[in-house]
Amino acid sequence: MTTDTTTTHTPHIFAAVGLHLCAPNDRNGNPQRAYMVLADDGCHWVYDEGYHGIHAVPEHHRERIAGRWTRINISRAEYRRIISDK
């Protein structure tokens, strides 16, 4: 990954898959969703959605996926494990 003064680039992504990981809301009603971007070279990135929606994902990854996100329902435990491993 290279960084310049304006943005972060990930030039090694040639093809990518986008997953929208969705767990049930927590006991307080807060969303428990995350986005995962998987590159063909084995790299992956996880972004906790929070209340930002798709904007939790940096623009260069959103452009690469171009709206083709696959929704996967997961358990609360899986969500916590994925977020804690990021």
Coordinates of C-alpha atoms in Angstrom, one line a residue:
M1 CA 0.0 0.0 0.0
T2 CA 1.3 3.4 -0.9
T3 CA 0.3 6.7 0.6
D4 CA 0.6 10.2 -0.7
T5 CA -0.6 13.5 0.7
T6 CA -4.1 13.3 -0.7
T7 CA -5.2 9.6 -0.8
T8 CA -4.4 6.0 -0.2
H9 CA -4.1 3.7 -3.2
T10 CA -4.1 -0.1 -3.4
P11 CA -2.6 -0.7 -6.8
H12 CA -2.4 -4.5 -6.4
I13 CA -6.2 -5.0 -6.7
F14 CA -6.9 -6.3 -10.1
A15 CA -10.3 -8.0 -9.4
A16 CA -12.3 -7.8 -6.2
V17 CA -15.4 -9.2 -4.7
G18 CA -17.5 -7.2 -2.2
L19 CA -19.4 -8.8 0.6
H20 CA -22.0 -7.1 2.8
L21 CA -21.9 -9.0 6.1
C22 CA -25.2 -8.5 8.0
A23 CA -25.8 -9.6 11.6
P24 CA -29.0 -8.9 13.6
N25 CA -29.0 -5.6 15.4
D26 CA -27.6 -5.6 18.9
R27 CA -29.8 -5.5 22.0
N28 CA -29.9 -1.6 21.8
G29 CA -31.0 -1.7 18.2
N30 CA -27.6 -0.7 16.7
P31 CA -26.7 -2.1 13.3
Q32 CA -24.1 -4.8 13.2
R33 CA -23.0 -4.8 9.5
A34 CA -19.7 -4.7 7.8
Y35 CA -18.3 -4.6 4.3
M36 CA -15.5 -7.0 3.2
V37 CA -13.5 -6.5 0.1
L38 CA -11.6 -9.5 -1.2
A39 CA -8.9 -9.1 -3.9
D40 CA -7.8 -11.8 -6.3
D41 CA -4.3 -11.7 -4.7
G42 CA -5.6 -12.8 -1.3
C43 CA -5.7 -9.4 0.4
H44 CA -8.8 -8.4 2.1
W45 CA -10.2 -5.3 3.9
V46 CA -13.1 -5.1 6.5
Y47 CA -15.0 -1.9 7.1
D48 CA -17.5 -1.6 10.0
E49 CA -20.6 0.0 8.5
G50 CA -21.9 1.7 11.6
Y51 CA -24.3 4.5 10.6
H52 CA -22.2 5.4 7.5
G53 CA -23.7 2.8 5.2
I54 CA -21.7 2.2 2.0
H55 CA -19.6 5.3 2.7
A56 CA -17.7 3.4 5.4
V57 CA -15.9 1.8 2.4
P58 CA -13.2 4.0 0.9
E59 CA -14.1 5.4 -2.6
H60 CA -11.4 3.4 -4.4
H61 CA -12.9 0.2 -3.1
R62 CA -16.5 1.3 -3.8
E63 CA -15.5 2.1 -7.4
R64 CA -13.8 -1.3 -7.8
I65 CA -16.9 -3.2 -6.7
A66 CA -19.2 -0.8 -8.6
G67 CA -22.4 -1.7 -6.6
R68 CA -22.0 -5.5 -6.9
W69 CA -22.1 -6.4 -3.3
T70 CA -23.2 -9.8 -2.2
R71 CA -25.2 -9.8 1.0
I72 CA -24.4 -12.6 3.5
N73 CA -26.4 -13.0 6.8
I74 CA -24.1 -13.8 9.7
S75 CA -24.6 -14.3 13.4
R76 CA -23.8 -11.7 16.1
A77 CA -20.9 -13.9 17.2
E78 CA -19.5 -14.0 13.6
Y79 CA -19.8 -10.3 13.3
R80 CA -17.9 -9.6 16.6
R81 CA -15.2 -12.1 15.5
I82 CA -14.8 -10.4 12.1
I83 CA -14.7 -6.9 13.5
S84 CA -12.2 -7.8 16.3
D85 CA -9.9 -9.4 13.7
K86 CA -9.7 -6.4 11.4

